[in-house]
Coordinates of C-alpha atoms in Angstrom, one line a residue:
X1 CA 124.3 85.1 121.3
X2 CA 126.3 85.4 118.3
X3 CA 125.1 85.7 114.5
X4 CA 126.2 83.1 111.8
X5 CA 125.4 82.9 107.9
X6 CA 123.3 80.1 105.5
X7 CA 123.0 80.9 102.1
X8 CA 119.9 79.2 101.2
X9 CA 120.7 76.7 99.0
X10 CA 122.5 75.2 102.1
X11 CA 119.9 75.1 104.5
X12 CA 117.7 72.1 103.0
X13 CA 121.1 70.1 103.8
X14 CA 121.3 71.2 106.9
X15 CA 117.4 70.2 107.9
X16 CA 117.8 66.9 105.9
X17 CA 121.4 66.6 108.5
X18 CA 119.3 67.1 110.8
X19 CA 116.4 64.8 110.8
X20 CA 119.0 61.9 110.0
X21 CA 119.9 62.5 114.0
X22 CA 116.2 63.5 115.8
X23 CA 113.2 64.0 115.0
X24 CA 112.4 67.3 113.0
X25 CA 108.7 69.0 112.8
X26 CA 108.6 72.2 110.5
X27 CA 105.6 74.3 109.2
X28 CA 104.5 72.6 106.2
X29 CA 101.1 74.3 103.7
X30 CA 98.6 71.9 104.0
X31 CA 96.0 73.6 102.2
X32 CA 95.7 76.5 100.0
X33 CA 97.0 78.9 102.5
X34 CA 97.0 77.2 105.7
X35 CA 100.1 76.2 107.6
X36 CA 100.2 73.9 110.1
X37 CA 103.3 71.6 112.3
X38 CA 103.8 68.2 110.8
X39 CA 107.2 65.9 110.7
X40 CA 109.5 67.0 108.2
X41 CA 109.9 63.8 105.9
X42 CA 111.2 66.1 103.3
X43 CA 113.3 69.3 104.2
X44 CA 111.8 71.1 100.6
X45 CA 108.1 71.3 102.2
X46 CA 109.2 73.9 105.2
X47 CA 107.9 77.1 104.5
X48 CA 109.7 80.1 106.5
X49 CA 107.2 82.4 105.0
X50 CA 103.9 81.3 106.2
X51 CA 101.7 83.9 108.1
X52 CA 100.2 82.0 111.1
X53 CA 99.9 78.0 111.7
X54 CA 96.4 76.4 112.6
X55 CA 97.7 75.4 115.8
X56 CA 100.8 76.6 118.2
X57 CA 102.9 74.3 118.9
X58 CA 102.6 74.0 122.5
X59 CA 100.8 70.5 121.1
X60 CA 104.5 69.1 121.0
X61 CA 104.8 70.4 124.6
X62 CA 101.7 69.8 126.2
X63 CA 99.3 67.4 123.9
X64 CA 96.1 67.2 123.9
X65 CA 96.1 63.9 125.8
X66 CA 98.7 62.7 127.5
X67 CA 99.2 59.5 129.5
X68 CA 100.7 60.6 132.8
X69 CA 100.9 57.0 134.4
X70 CA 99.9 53.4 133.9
X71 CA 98.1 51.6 137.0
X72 CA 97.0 47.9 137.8
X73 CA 94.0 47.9 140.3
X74 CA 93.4 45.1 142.7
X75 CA 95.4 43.3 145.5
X76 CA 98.7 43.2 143.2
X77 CA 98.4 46.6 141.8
X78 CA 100.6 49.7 140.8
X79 CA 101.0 52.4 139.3
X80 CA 104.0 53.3 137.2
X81 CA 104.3 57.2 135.5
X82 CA 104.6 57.2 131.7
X83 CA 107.0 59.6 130.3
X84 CA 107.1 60.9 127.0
X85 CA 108.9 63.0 124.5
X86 CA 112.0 62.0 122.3
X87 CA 114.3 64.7 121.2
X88 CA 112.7 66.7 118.6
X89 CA 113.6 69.9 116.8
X90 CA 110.6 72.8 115.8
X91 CA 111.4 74.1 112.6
X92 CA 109.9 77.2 111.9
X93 CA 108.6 78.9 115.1
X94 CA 107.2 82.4 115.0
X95 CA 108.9 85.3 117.6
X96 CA 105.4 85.6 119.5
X97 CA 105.1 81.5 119.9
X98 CA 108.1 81.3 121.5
X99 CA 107.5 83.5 123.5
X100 CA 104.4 82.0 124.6
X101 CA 106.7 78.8 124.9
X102 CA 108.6 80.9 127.5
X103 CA 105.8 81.6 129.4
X104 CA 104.4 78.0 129.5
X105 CA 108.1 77.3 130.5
X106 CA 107.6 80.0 133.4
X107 CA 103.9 78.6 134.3
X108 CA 105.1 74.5 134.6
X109 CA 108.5 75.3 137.0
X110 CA 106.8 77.3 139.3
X111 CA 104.9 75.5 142.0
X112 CA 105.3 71.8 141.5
X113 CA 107.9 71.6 138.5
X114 CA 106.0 69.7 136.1
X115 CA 107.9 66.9 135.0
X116 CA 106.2 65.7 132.2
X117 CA 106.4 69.3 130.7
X118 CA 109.4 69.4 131.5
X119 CA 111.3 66.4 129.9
X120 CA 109.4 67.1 126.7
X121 CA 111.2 70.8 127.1
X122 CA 114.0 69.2 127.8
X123 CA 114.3 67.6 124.8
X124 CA 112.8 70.0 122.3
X125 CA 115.1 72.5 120.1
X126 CA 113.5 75.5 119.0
X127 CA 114.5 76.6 115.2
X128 CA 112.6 80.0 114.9
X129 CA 112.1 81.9 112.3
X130 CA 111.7 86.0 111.8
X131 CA 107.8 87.0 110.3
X132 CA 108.1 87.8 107.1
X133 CA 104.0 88.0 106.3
X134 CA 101.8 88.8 108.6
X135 CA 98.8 87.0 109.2
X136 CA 95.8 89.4 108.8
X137 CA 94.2 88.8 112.3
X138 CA 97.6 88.8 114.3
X139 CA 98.5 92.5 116.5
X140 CA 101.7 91.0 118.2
X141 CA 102.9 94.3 117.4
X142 CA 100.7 95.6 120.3
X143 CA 101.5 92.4 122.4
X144 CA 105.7 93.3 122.0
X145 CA 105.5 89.7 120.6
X146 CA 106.9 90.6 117.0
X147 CA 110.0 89.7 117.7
X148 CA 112.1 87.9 120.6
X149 CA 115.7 88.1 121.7
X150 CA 115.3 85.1 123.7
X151 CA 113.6 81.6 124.3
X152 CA 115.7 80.1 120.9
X153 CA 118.6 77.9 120.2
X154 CA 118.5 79.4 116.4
X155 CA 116.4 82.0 115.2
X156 CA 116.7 82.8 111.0
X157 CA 116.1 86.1 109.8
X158 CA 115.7 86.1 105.7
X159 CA 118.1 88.9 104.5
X160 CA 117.5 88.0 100.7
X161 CA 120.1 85.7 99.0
X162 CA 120.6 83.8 102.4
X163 CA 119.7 83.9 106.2
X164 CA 121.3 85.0 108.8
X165 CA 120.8 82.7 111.9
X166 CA 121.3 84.1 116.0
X167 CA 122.6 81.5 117.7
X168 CA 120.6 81.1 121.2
X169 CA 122.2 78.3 123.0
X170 CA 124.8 76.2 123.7
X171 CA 122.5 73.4 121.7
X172 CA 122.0 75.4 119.3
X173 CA 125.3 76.1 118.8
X174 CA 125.9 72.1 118.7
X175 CA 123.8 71.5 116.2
X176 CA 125.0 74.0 113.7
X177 CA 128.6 72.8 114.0
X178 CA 127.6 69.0 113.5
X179 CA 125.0 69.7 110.5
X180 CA 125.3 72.9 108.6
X181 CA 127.4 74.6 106.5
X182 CA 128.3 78.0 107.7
X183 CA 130.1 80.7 107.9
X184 CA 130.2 83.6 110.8
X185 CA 128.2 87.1 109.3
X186 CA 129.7 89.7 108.0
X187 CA 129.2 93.6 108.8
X188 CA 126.7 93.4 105.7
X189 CA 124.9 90.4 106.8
X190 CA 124.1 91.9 110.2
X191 CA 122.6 95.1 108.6
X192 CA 120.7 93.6 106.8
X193 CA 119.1 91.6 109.3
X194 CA 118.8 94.8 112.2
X195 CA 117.0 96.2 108.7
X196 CA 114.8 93.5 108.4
X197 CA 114.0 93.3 112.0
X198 CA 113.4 97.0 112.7
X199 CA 110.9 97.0 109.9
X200 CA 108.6 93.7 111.7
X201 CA 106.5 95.5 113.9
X202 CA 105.3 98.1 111.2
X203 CA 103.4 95.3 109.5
X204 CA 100.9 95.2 112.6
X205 CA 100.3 99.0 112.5
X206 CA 96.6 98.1 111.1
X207 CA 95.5 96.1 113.4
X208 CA 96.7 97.4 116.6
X209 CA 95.6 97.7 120.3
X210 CA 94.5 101.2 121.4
X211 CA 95.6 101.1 124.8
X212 CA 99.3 100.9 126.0
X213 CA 100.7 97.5 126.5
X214 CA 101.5 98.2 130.7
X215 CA 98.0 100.0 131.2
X216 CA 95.6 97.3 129.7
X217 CA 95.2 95.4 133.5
X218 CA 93.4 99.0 134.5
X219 CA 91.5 99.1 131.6
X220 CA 90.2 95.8 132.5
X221 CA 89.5 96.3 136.5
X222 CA 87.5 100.0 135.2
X223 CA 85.1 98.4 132.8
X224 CA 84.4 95.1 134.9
X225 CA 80.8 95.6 135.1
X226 CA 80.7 96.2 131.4
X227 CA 77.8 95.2 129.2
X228 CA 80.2 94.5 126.3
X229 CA 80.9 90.8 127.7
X230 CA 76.8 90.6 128.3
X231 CA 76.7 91.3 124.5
X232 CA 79.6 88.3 123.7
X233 CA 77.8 86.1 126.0
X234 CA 74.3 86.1 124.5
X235 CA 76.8 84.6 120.9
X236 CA 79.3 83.1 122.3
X237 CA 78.6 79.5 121.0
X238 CA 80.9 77.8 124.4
X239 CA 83.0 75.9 122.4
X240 CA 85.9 76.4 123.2
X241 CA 87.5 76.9 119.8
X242 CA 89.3 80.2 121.2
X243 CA 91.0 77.8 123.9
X244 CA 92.2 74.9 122.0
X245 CA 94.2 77.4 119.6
X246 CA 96.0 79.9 122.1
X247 CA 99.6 79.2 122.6
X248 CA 99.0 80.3 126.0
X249 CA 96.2 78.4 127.0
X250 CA 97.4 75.6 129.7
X251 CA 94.1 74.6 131.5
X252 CA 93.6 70.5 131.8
X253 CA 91.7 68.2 133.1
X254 CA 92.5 64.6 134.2
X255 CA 90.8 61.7 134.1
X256 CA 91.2 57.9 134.9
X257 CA 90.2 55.8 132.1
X258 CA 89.9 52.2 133.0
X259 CA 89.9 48.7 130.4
X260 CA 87.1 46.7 129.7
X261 CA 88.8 44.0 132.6
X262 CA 88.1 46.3 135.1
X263 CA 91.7 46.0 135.9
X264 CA 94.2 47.8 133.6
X265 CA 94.2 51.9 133.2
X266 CA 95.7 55.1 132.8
X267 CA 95.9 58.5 134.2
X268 CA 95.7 61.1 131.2
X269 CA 96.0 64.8 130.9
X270 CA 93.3 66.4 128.4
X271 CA 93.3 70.1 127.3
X272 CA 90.2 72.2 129.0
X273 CA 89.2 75.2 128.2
X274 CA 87.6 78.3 130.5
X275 CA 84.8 78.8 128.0
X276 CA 83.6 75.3 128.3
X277 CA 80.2 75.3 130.0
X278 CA 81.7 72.6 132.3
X279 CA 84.7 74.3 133.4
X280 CA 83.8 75.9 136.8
X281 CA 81.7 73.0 137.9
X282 CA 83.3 71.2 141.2
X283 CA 82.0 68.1 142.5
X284 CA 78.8 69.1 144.4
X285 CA 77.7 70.7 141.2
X286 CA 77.7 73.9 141.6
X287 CA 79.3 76.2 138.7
X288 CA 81.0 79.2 140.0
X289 CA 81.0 80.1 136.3
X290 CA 77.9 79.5 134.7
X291 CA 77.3 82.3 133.0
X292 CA 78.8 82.8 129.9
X293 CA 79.5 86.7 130.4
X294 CA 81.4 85.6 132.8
X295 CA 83.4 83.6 131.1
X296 CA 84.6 85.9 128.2
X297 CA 85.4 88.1 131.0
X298 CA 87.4 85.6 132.5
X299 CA 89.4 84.6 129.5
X300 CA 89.8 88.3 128.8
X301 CA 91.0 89.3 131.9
X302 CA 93.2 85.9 132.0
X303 CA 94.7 87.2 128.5
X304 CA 95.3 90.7 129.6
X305 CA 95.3 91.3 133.6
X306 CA 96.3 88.3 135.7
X307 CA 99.1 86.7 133.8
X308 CA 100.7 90.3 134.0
X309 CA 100.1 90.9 137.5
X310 CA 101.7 88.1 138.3
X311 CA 104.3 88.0 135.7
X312 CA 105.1 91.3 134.1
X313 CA 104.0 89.7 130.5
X314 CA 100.6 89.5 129.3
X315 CA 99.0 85.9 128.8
X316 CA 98.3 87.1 125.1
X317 CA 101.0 87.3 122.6
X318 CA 98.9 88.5 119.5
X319 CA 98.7 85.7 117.3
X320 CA 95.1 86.0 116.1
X321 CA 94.5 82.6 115.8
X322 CA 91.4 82.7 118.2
X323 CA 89.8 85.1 116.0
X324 CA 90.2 83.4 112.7
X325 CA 89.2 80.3 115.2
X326 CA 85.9 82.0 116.5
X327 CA 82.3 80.7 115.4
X328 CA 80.6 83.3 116.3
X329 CA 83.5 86.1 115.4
X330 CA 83.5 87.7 119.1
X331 CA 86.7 86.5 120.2
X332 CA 89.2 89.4 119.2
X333 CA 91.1 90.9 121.9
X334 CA 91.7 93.8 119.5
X335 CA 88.1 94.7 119.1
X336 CA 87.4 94.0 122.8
X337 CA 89.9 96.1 124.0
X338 CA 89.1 98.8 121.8
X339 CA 85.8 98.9 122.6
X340 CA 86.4 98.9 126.2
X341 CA 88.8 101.7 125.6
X342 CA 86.0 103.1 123.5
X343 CA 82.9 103.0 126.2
X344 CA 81.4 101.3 124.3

C-alpha cells in the first residue's frame, strides 16, 4: 500500500475518466436522507458522506436472481452455464462492507470455488471510502469494522481541502495512473488522514456492544436456552427484511423455471433467508426450524458464534441496516447482546 493525493476539485474528472472505460456504480441520495448504489451517469451525484446505504452491495456480487445456466429439455437438449458480470467499479464503499465483501470472498473459495461469484469478483474494483457520518443504528465500532486496511484497490480518506487515497492493489494502482490527476502525499497529508482515522471508531461509542468482540461466541453457547429469543419470536413478523439487507447474509435457493413450451429454461440462484418460515423445510416436509425462536437464535448465533468459530471474524460487521430494516424493531444485535449480557 502506498498513499497518494486528490484535491477535490480533481476527483469528479477522475470518476467521469473512469466510467468512459467500465462501468461505474457510486452511492447516490435518492431520497431525503437515504443512500443507496445506482450507476453513476453523472460523477457530481456521489456522495462520500452518506451514513449507511439501503442495501450492501453484495447485490453487485451476488443478485438477487441470478441465471446460473440455460437448458433445452427433450431428446436434443443441453444445458449451457450463463455467466455474468462485466467489469465494474464500486464507488463509495464503507470500511465495514468491505469487509463483509472479504468475508463473502472467503465463504465462495472455500469448498467448491464458486464461479459465478467469482468472475463477478473478478471483475469488480472496490473504491472505498473512510465514514465520515455515522449512521445512527450502526456499532461497527464494536464489530472492529470501522475501518479496514485491506479488501480495497483505493480507499479515500477526506482530510479537508482534498483526499488522500491508499492505494490497495496492483488495479488499483492502474487505474489511478490511467485516469486521475495526482500527486504522492506529503508528510502533512498523511497526518491528517492517521488523524482522521484514529478519531472513526469514537463516533460508535453510543451505540456499542457490552461484551468484548472475542468473548461474544460464550455469551451465546451460556444463554442458549434463553427466553429473550421466546420474547422476539412471539413479534418477529418472518419476513425476512433483516436477511435481504445484511452484507453478510449468503443463503440461496435454486430453482428451475421452465417456458410456457415446456421446452426452454433456466437454472437461477434467488436470495433466502434463515427467518423465512420456509427455510428449514426439506423435501418430506418436515421443518427442522419451525419455530420462530429458533430462528432468531439461529441468525444470532450465525451473526456472532459460528462465522467466528470457523473463521476468526464475526458474520456481523455492525452496519445497522437490519435494525432500521426490522418491522417489528427486534432485530438489533446491540440490544440482544446486551440483554443477554444483562440476564435479562
Amino acid at each position: 500500500m502506498y498513499l497518494c493525493a486528490i484535491d477535490k476539485q480533481d476527483f469528479p474528472p477522475f470518476i467521469g475518466s473512469l466510467a468512459q472505460s467500465i462501468d461505474v456504480a457510486g452511492v447516490q441520495e435518492k431520497a431525503a436522507g437515504k443512500f443507496a448504489y445506482a450507476p453513476l451517469d453523472d460523477p457530481s451525484k456521489l456522495c462520500l458522506d452518506y451514513d449507511v446505504t439501503i442495501l450492501p452491495p453484495k447485490a453487485y456480487l451476488l443478485p438477487p436472481k441470478e441465471t446460473l445456466l440455460k437448458f433445452r429439455r427433450g431428446e436434443e437438449g443441453d444445458s449451457q452455464p450463463a455467466w455474468g458480470g462485466q467489469p465494474l467499479a464500486l464507488a463509495g464503499v464503507h470500511p465495514y462492507d468491505i469487509k463483509a465483501i472479504e468475508q463473502l470472498d472467503r465463504i465462495f473459495a472455500e469448498g467448491n470455488n464458486d464461479q459465478h461469484y467469482r468472475q463477478r469478483r473478478d471483475n469488480l474494483v472496490i473504491i472505498g471510502t473512510d465514514i465520515t457520518r455515522p449512521a445512527k443504528n450502526a456499532f461497527c465500532g464494536s464489530m472492529k469494522s470501522a475501518l479496514v486496511e485491506t479488501g480495497y484497490d483505493l480507499l479515500l480518506t477526506d482530510i479537508g481541502e482534498r483526499y488522500v487515497v491508499a492505494v490497495g492493489t496492483k488495479k488499483g494502482e492502474e487505474i489511478l495512473n490511467s485516469h486521475a490527476r495526482q500527486r504522492p502525499a506529503t508528510e502533512e497529508d498523511i497526518a491528517k488522514r492517521a488523524a482522521r482515522r484514529a478519531a472513526i471508531p469514537a463516533l460508535y461509542e453510543g451505540n456499542a456492544v457490552h461484551t468484548p468482540y472475542e468473548e461474544l461466541p460464550a455469551l451465546l453457547t451460556a444463554n442458549t436456552g434463553c427466553q429473550l429469543y421466546e420474547e422476539l419470536g412471539k413479534k418477529c413478523f418472518s419476513c425476512g427484511s433483516c436477511n435481504l439487507v445484511c452484507p453478510t447474509c449468503y443463503c440461496f435457493d435454486v430453482q428451475d423455471e421452465t417456458a410456457l413450451n415446456l421446452v426452454n429454461g433456466e437454472r437461477v440462484r434467488l436470495w433466502d433467508g434463515c427467518l423465512l418460515d420456509g427455510f428449514a423445510r426439506v423435501a418430506t416436509g418436515e421443518n427442522f426450524r419451525e419455530d420462530r425462536a429458533e430462528r432468531i437464535r439461529h441468525r444470532i448465533s450465525r451473526k456472532g458464534k459460528y462465522i467466528f468459530e470457523k473463521y476468526g471474524e464475526h458474520g456481523c460487521v455492525g452496519c445497522g441496516r437490519c435494525v432500521s430494516a426490522c418491522l417489528s424493531d427486534i432485530a438489533n444485535p446491540v440490544e440482544i447482546f446486551n440483554r443477554l449480557k444483562e440476564g435479562k
